GROMACS .gro file of C-alpha atoms in nm:
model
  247
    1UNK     CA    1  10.806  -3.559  14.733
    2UNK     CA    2  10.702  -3.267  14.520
    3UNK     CA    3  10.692  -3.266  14.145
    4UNK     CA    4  10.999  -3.017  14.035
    5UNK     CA    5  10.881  -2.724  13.864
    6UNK     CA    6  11.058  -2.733  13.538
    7UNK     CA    7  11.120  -2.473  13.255
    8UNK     CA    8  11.033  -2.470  12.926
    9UNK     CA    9  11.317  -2.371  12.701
   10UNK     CA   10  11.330  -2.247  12.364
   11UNK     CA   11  11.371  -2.306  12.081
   12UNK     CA   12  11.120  -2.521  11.969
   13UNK     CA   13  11.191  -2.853  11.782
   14UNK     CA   14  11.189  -2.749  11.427
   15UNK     CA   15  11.415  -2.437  11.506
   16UNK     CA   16  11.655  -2.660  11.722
   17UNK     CA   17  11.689  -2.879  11.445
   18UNK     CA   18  11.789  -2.597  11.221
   19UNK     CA   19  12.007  -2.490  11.421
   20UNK     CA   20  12.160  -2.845  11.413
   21UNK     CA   21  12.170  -2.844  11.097
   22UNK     CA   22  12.383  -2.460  11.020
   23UNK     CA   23  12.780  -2.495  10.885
   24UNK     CA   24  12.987  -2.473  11.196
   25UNK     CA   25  13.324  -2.649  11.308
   26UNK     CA   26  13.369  -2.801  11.682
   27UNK     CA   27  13.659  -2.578  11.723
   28UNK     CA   28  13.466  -2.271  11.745
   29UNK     CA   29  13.163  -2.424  11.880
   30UNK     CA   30  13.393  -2.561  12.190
   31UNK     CA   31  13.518  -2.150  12.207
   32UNK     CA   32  13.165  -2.027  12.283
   33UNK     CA   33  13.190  -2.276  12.602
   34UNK     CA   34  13.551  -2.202  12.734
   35UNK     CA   35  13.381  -1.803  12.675
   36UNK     CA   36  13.087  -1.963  12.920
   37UNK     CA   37  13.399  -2.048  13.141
   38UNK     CA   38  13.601  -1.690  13.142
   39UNK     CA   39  13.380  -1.432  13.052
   40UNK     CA   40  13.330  -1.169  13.318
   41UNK     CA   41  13.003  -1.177  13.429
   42UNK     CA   42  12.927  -1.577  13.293
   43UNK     CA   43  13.163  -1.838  13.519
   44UNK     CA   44  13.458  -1.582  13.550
   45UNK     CA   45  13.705  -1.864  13.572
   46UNK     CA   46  14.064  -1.905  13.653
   47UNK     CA   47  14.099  -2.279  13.467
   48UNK     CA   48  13.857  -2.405  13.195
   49UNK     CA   49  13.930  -2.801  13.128
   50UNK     CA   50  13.878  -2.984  12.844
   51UNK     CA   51  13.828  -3.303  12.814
   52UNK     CA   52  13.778  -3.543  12.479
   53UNK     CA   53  13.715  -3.974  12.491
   54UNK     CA   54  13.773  -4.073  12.132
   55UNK     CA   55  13.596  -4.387  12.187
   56UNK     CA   56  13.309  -4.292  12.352
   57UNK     CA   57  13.249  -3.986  12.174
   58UNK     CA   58  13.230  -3.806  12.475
   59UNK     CA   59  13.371  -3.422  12.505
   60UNK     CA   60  13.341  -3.269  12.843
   61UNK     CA   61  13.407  -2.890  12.922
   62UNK     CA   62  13.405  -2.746  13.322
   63UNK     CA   63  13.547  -2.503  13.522
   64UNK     CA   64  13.624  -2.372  13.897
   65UNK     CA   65  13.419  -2.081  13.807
   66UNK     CA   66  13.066  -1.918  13.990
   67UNK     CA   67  12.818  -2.131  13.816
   68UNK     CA   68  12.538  -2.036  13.708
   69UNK     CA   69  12.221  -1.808  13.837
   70UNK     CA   70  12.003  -2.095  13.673
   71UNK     CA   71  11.998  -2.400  13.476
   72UNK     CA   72  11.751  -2.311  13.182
   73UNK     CA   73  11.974  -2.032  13.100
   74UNK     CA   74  12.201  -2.260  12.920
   75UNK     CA   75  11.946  -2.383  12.730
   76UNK     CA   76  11.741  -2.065  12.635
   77UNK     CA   77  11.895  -1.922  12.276
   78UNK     CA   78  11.941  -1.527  12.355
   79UNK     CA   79  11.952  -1.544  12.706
   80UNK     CA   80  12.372  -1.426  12.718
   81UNK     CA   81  12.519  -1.125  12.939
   82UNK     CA   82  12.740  -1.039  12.637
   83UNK     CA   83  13.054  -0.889  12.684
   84UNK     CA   84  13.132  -0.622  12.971
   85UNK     CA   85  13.438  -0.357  12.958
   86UNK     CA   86  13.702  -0.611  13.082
   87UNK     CA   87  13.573  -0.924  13.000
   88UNK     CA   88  13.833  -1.170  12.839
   89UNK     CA   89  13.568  -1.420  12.621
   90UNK     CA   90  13.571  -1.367  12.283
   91UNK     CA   91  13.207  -1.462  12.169
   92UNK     CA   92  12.960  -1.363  12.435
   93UNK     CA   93  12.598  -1.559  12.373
   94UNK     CA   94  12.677  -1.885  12.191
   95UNK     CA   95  12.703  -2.150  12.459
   96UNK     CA   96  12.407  -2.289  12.401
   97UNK     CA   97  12.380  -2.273  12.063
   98UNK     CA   98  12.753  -2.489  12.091
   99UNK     CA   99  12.595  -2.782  12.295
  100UNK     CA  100  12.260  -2.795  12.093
  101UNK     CA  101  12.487  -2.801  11.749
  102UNK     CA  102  12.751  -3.030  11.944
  103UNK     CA  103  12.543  -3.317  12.094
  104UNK     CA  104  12.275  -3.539  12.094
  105UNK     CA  105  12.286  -3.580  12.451
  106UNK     CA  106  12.405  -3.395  12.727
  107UNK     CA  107  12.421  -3.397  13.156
  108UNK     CA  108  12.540  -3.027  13.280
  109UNK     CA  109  12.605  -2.986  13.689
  110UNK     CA  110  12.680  -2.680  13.773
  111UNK     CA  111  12.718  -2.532  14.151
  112UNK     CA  112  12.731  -2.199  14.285
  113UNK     CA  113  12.937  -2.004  14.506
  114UNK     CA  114  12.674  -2.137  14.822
  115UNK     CA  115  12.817  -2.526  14.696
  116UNK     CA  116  12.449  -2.550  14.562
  117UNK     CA  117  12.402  -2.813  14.251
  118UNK     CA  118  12.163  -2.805  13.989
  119UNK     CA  119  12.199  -3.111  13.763
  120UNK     CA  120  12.003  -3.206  13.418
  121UNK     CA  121  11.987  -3.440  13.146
  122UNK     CA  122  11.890  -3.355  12.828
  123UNK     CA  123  11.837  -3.639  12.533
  124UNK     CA  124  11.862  -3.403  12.212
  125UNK     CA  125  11.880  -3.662  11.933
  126UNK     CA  126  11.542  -3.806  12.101
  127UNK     CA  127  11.369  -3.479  12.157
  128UNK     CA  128  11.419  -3.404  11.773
  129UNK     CA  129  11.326  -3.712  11.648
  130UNK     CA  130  10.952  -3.640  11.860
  131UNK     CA  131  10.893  -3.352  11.702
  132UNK     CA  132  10.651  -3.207  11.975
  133UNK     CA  133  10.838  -3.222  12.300
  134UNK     CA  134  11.077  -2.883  12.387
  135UNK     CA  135  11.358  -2.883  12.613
  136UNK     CA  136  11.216  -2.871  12.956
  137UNK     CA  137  11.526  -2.812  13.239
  138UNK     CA  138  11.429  -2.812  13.664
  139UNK     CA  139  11.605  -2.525  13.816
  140UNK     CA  140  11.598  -2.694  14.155
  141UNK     CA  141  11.924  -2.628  14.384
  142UNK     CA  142  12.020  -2.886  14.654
  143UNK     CA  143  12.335  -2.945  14.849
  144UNK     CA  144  12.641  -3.051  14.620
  145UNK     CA  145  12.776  -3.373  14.778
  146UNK     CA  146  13.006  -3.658  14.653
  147UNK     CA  147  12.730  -3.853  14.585
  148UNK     CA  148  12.532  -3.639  14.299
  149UNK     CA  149  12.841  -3.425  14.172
  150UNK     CA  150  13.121  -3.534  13.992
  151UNK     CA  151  13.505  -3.472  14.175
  152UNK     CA  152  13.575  -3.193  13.968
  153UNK     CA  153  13.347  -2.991  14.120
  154UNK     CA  154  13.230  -3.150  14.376
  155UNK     CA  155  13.449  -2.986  14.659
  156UNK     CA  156  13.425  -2.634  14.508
  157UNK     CA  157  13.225  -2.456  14.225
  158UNK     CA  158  13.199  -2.402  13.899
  159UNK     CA  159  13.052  -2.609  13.622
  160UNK     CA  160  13.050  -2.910  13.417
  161UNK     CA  161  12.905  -2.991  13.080
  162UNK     CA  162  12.973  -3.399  12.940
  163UNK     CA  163  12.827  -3.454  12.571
  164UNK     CA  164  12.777  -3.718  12.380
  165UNK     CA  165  12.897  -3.612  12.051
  166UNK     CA  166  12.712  -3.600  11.732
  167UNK     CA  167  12.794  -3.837  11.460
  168UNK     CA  168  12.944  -3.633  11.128
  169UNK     CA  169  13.108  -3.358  11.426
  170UNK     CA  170  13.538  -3.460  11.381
  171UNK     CA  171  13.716  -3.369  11.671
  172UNK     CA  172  14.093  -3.263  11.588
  173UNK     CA  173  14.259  -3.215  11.889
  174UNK     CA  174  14.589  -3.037  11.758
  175UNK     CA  175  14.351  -2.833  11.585
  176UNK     CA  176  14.126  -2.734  11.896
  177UNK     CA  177  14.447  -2.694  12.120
  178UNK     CA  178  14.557  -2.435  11.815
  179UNK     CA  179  14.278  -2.216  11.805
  180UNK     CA  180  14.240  -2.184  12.215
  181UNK     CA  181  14.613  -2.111  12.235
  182UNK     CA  182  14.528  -1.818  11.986
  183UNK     CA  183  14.194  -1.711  12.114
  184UNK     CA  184  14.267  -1.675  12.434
  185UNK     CA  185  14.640  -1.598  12.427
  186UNK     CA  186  14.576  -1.249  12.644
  187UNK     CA  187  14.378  -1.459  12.912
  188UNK     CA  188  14.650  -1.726  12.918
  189UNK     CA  189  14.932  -1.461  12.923
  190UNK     CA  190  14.736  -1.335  13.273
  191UNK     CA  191  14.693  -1.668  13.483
  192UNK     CA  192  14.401  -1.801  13.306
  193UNK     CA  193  14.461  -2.144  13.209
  194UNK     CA  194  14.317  -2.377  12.934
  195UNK     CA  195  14.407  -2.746  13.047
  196UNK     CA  196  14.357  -3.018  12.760
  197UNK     CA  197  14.286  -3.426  12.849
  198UNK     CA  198  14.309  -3.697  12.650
  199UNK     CA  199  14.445  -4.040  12.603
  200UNK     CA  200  14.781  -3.898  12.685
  201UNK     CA  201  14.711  -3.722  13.000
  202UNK     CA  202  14.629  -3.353  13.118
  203UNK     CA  203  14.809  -3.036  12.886
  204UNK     CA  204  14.806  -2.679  13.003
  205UNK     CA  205  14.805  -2.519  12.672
  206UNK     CA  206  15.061  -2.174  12.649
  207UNK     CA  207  14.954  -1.847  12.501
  208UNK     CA  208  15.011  -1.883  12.118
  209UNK     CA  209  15.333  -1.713  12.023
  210UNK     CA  210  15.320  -1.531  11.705
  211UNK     CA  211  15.756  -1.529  11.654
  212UNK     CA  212  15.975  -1.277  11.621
  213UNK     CA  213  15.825  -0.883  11.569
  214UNK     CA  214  15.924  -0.746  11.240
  215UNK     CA  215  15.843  -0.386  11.367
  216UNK     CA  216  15.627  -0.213  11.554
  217UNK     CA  217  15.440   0.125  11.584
  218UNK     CA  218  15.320   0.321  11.871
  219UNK     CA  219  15.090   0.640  11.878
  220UNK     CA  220  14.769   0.776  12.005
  221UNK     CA  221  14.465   0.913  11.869
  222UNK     CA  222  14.139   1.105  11.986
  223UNK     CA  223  13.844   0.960  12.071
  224UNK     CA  224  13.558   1.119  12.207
  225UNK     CA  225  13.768   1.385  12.394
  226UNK     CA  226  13.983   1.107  12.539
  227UNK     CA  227  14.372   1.033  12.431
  228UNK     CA  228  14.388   0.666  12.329
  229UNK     CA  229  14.709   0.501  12.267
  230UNK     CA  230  14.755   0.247  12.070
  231UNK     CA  231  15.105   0.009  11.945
  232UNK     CA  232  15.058  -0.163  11.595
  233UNK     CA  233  15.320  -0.510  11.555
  234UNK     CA  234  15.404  -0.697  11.244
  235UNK     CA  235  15.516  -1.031  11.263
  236UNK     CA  236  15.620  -1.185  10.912
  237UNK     CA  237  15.515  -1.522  11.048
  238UNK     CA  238  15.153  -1.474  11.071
  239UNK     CA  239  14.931  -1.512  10.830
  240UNK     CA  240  14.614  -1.273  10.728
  241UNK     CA  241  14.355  -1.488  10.815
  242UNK     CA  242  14.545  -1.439  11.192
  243UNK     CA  243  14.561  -1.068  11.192
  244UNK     CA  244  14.347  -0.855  11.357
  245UNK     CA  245  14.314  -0.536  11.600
  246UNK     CA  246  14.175  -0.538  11.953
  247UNK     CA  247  14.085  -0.182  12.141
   0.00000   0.00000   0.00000
């Protein structure tokens, strides 16, 4: 059997560990994956899942979408599309910077629209704690079967990421459910779906509702030539650090 032919990923080991170590909050860092899921030209999604085990520390994020072109994309820092005219994420080119901040180890399948699998396993806690070995991922594709591809997506496409949470990294899952009903409120409102698992069972979050519309205000403006219209809505109910305006 031939040796796979595996790529080297950056970063390296003492920039990975700085990235470890930057001020983040596993609310947003779960966002940049669900973006993974729904953005345009990434997975392109209909239903990102999320799944948390409180006792095993284990936080799993997939999705019925494309998969992916290759493997070591996930795990090369700059390697994102961005964001394209109509695409629905929010972020763009953090997914892996979420699952090398998030965990200390982590197994990704993904499988294509061909119901090819790539699978790998990546011990991050242990390649840190080396200090000379890099990421290295095999790009391989075989046949996805029921043997070497979990149910989820074993009998279509799309992709699944299970990691083992880092020590320190509090998981709050009104919190999390929150922020993705706000984040993605447009995508839910247009049959995207976020579904939530825990102890409890499955939850199909709802597009965050910001209450009842103090007033609004319509009108249109030039830009480049072309008319752009645009409608303005207050809502007493939600605070400034929720505001914003999208184009």
């Amino acid at each position: 059997m031939a040796k796979p032919k595996l790529t080297v990923c950056a970063p390296d080991p003492r920039t990975l560990l700085g990235y470890r170590d930057r001020s983040w909050h596993v609310t947003k860092a779960l966002s940049e994956l669900v973006d993974n899921s729904f953005g345009e030209d990434r997975g392109n999604a209909g239903t990102a899942y999320i799944r948390w085990d409180k006792k095993s520390r284990t936080m799993e994020v997939w999705d019925d979408g494309r998969g992916m072109v290759a493997m070591s994309h996930l795990f090369i820092l700059g390697r994102g599309v961005g964001e394209k005219g109509n695409d629905i994420g929010r972020y763009g080119q953090g997914g892996s910077q979420a699952i090398l901040w998030l965990a200390d180890d982590v197994e990704v399948w993904t499988v294509n629209e061909h119901i090819q699998r790539a699978y790998t396993h990546q011990d991050l806690a242990a390649i840190i704690a080396d200090g000379d070995r890099w990421i290295e991922v095999d790009d391989h594709w075989s046949p996805a079967t029921a043997n070497n591809t979990p149910a989820g997506i074993g009998k279509g496409h799309g992709t699944l990421i299970r990691m083992k949470l880092r020590k320190g990294h509090d998981v709050y899952p009104a919190q999390i459910k929150e922020h993705m009903s706000k984040t993605y409120a447009s995508a839910l409102r247009h049959d995207r779906k976020i579904v939530w698992q825990a102890d409890n069972g499955p939850e199909q979050l709802q597009a965050w509702d910001p209450g009842k519309i103090g007033y609004e205000a319509v009108g249109e403006f030039k830009l480049r030539g072309l008319g752009v219209g645009f409608k303005i809505s207050y809502a007493p109910s939600v605070p400034e650090r929720d505001s914003g305006i999208s184009v």
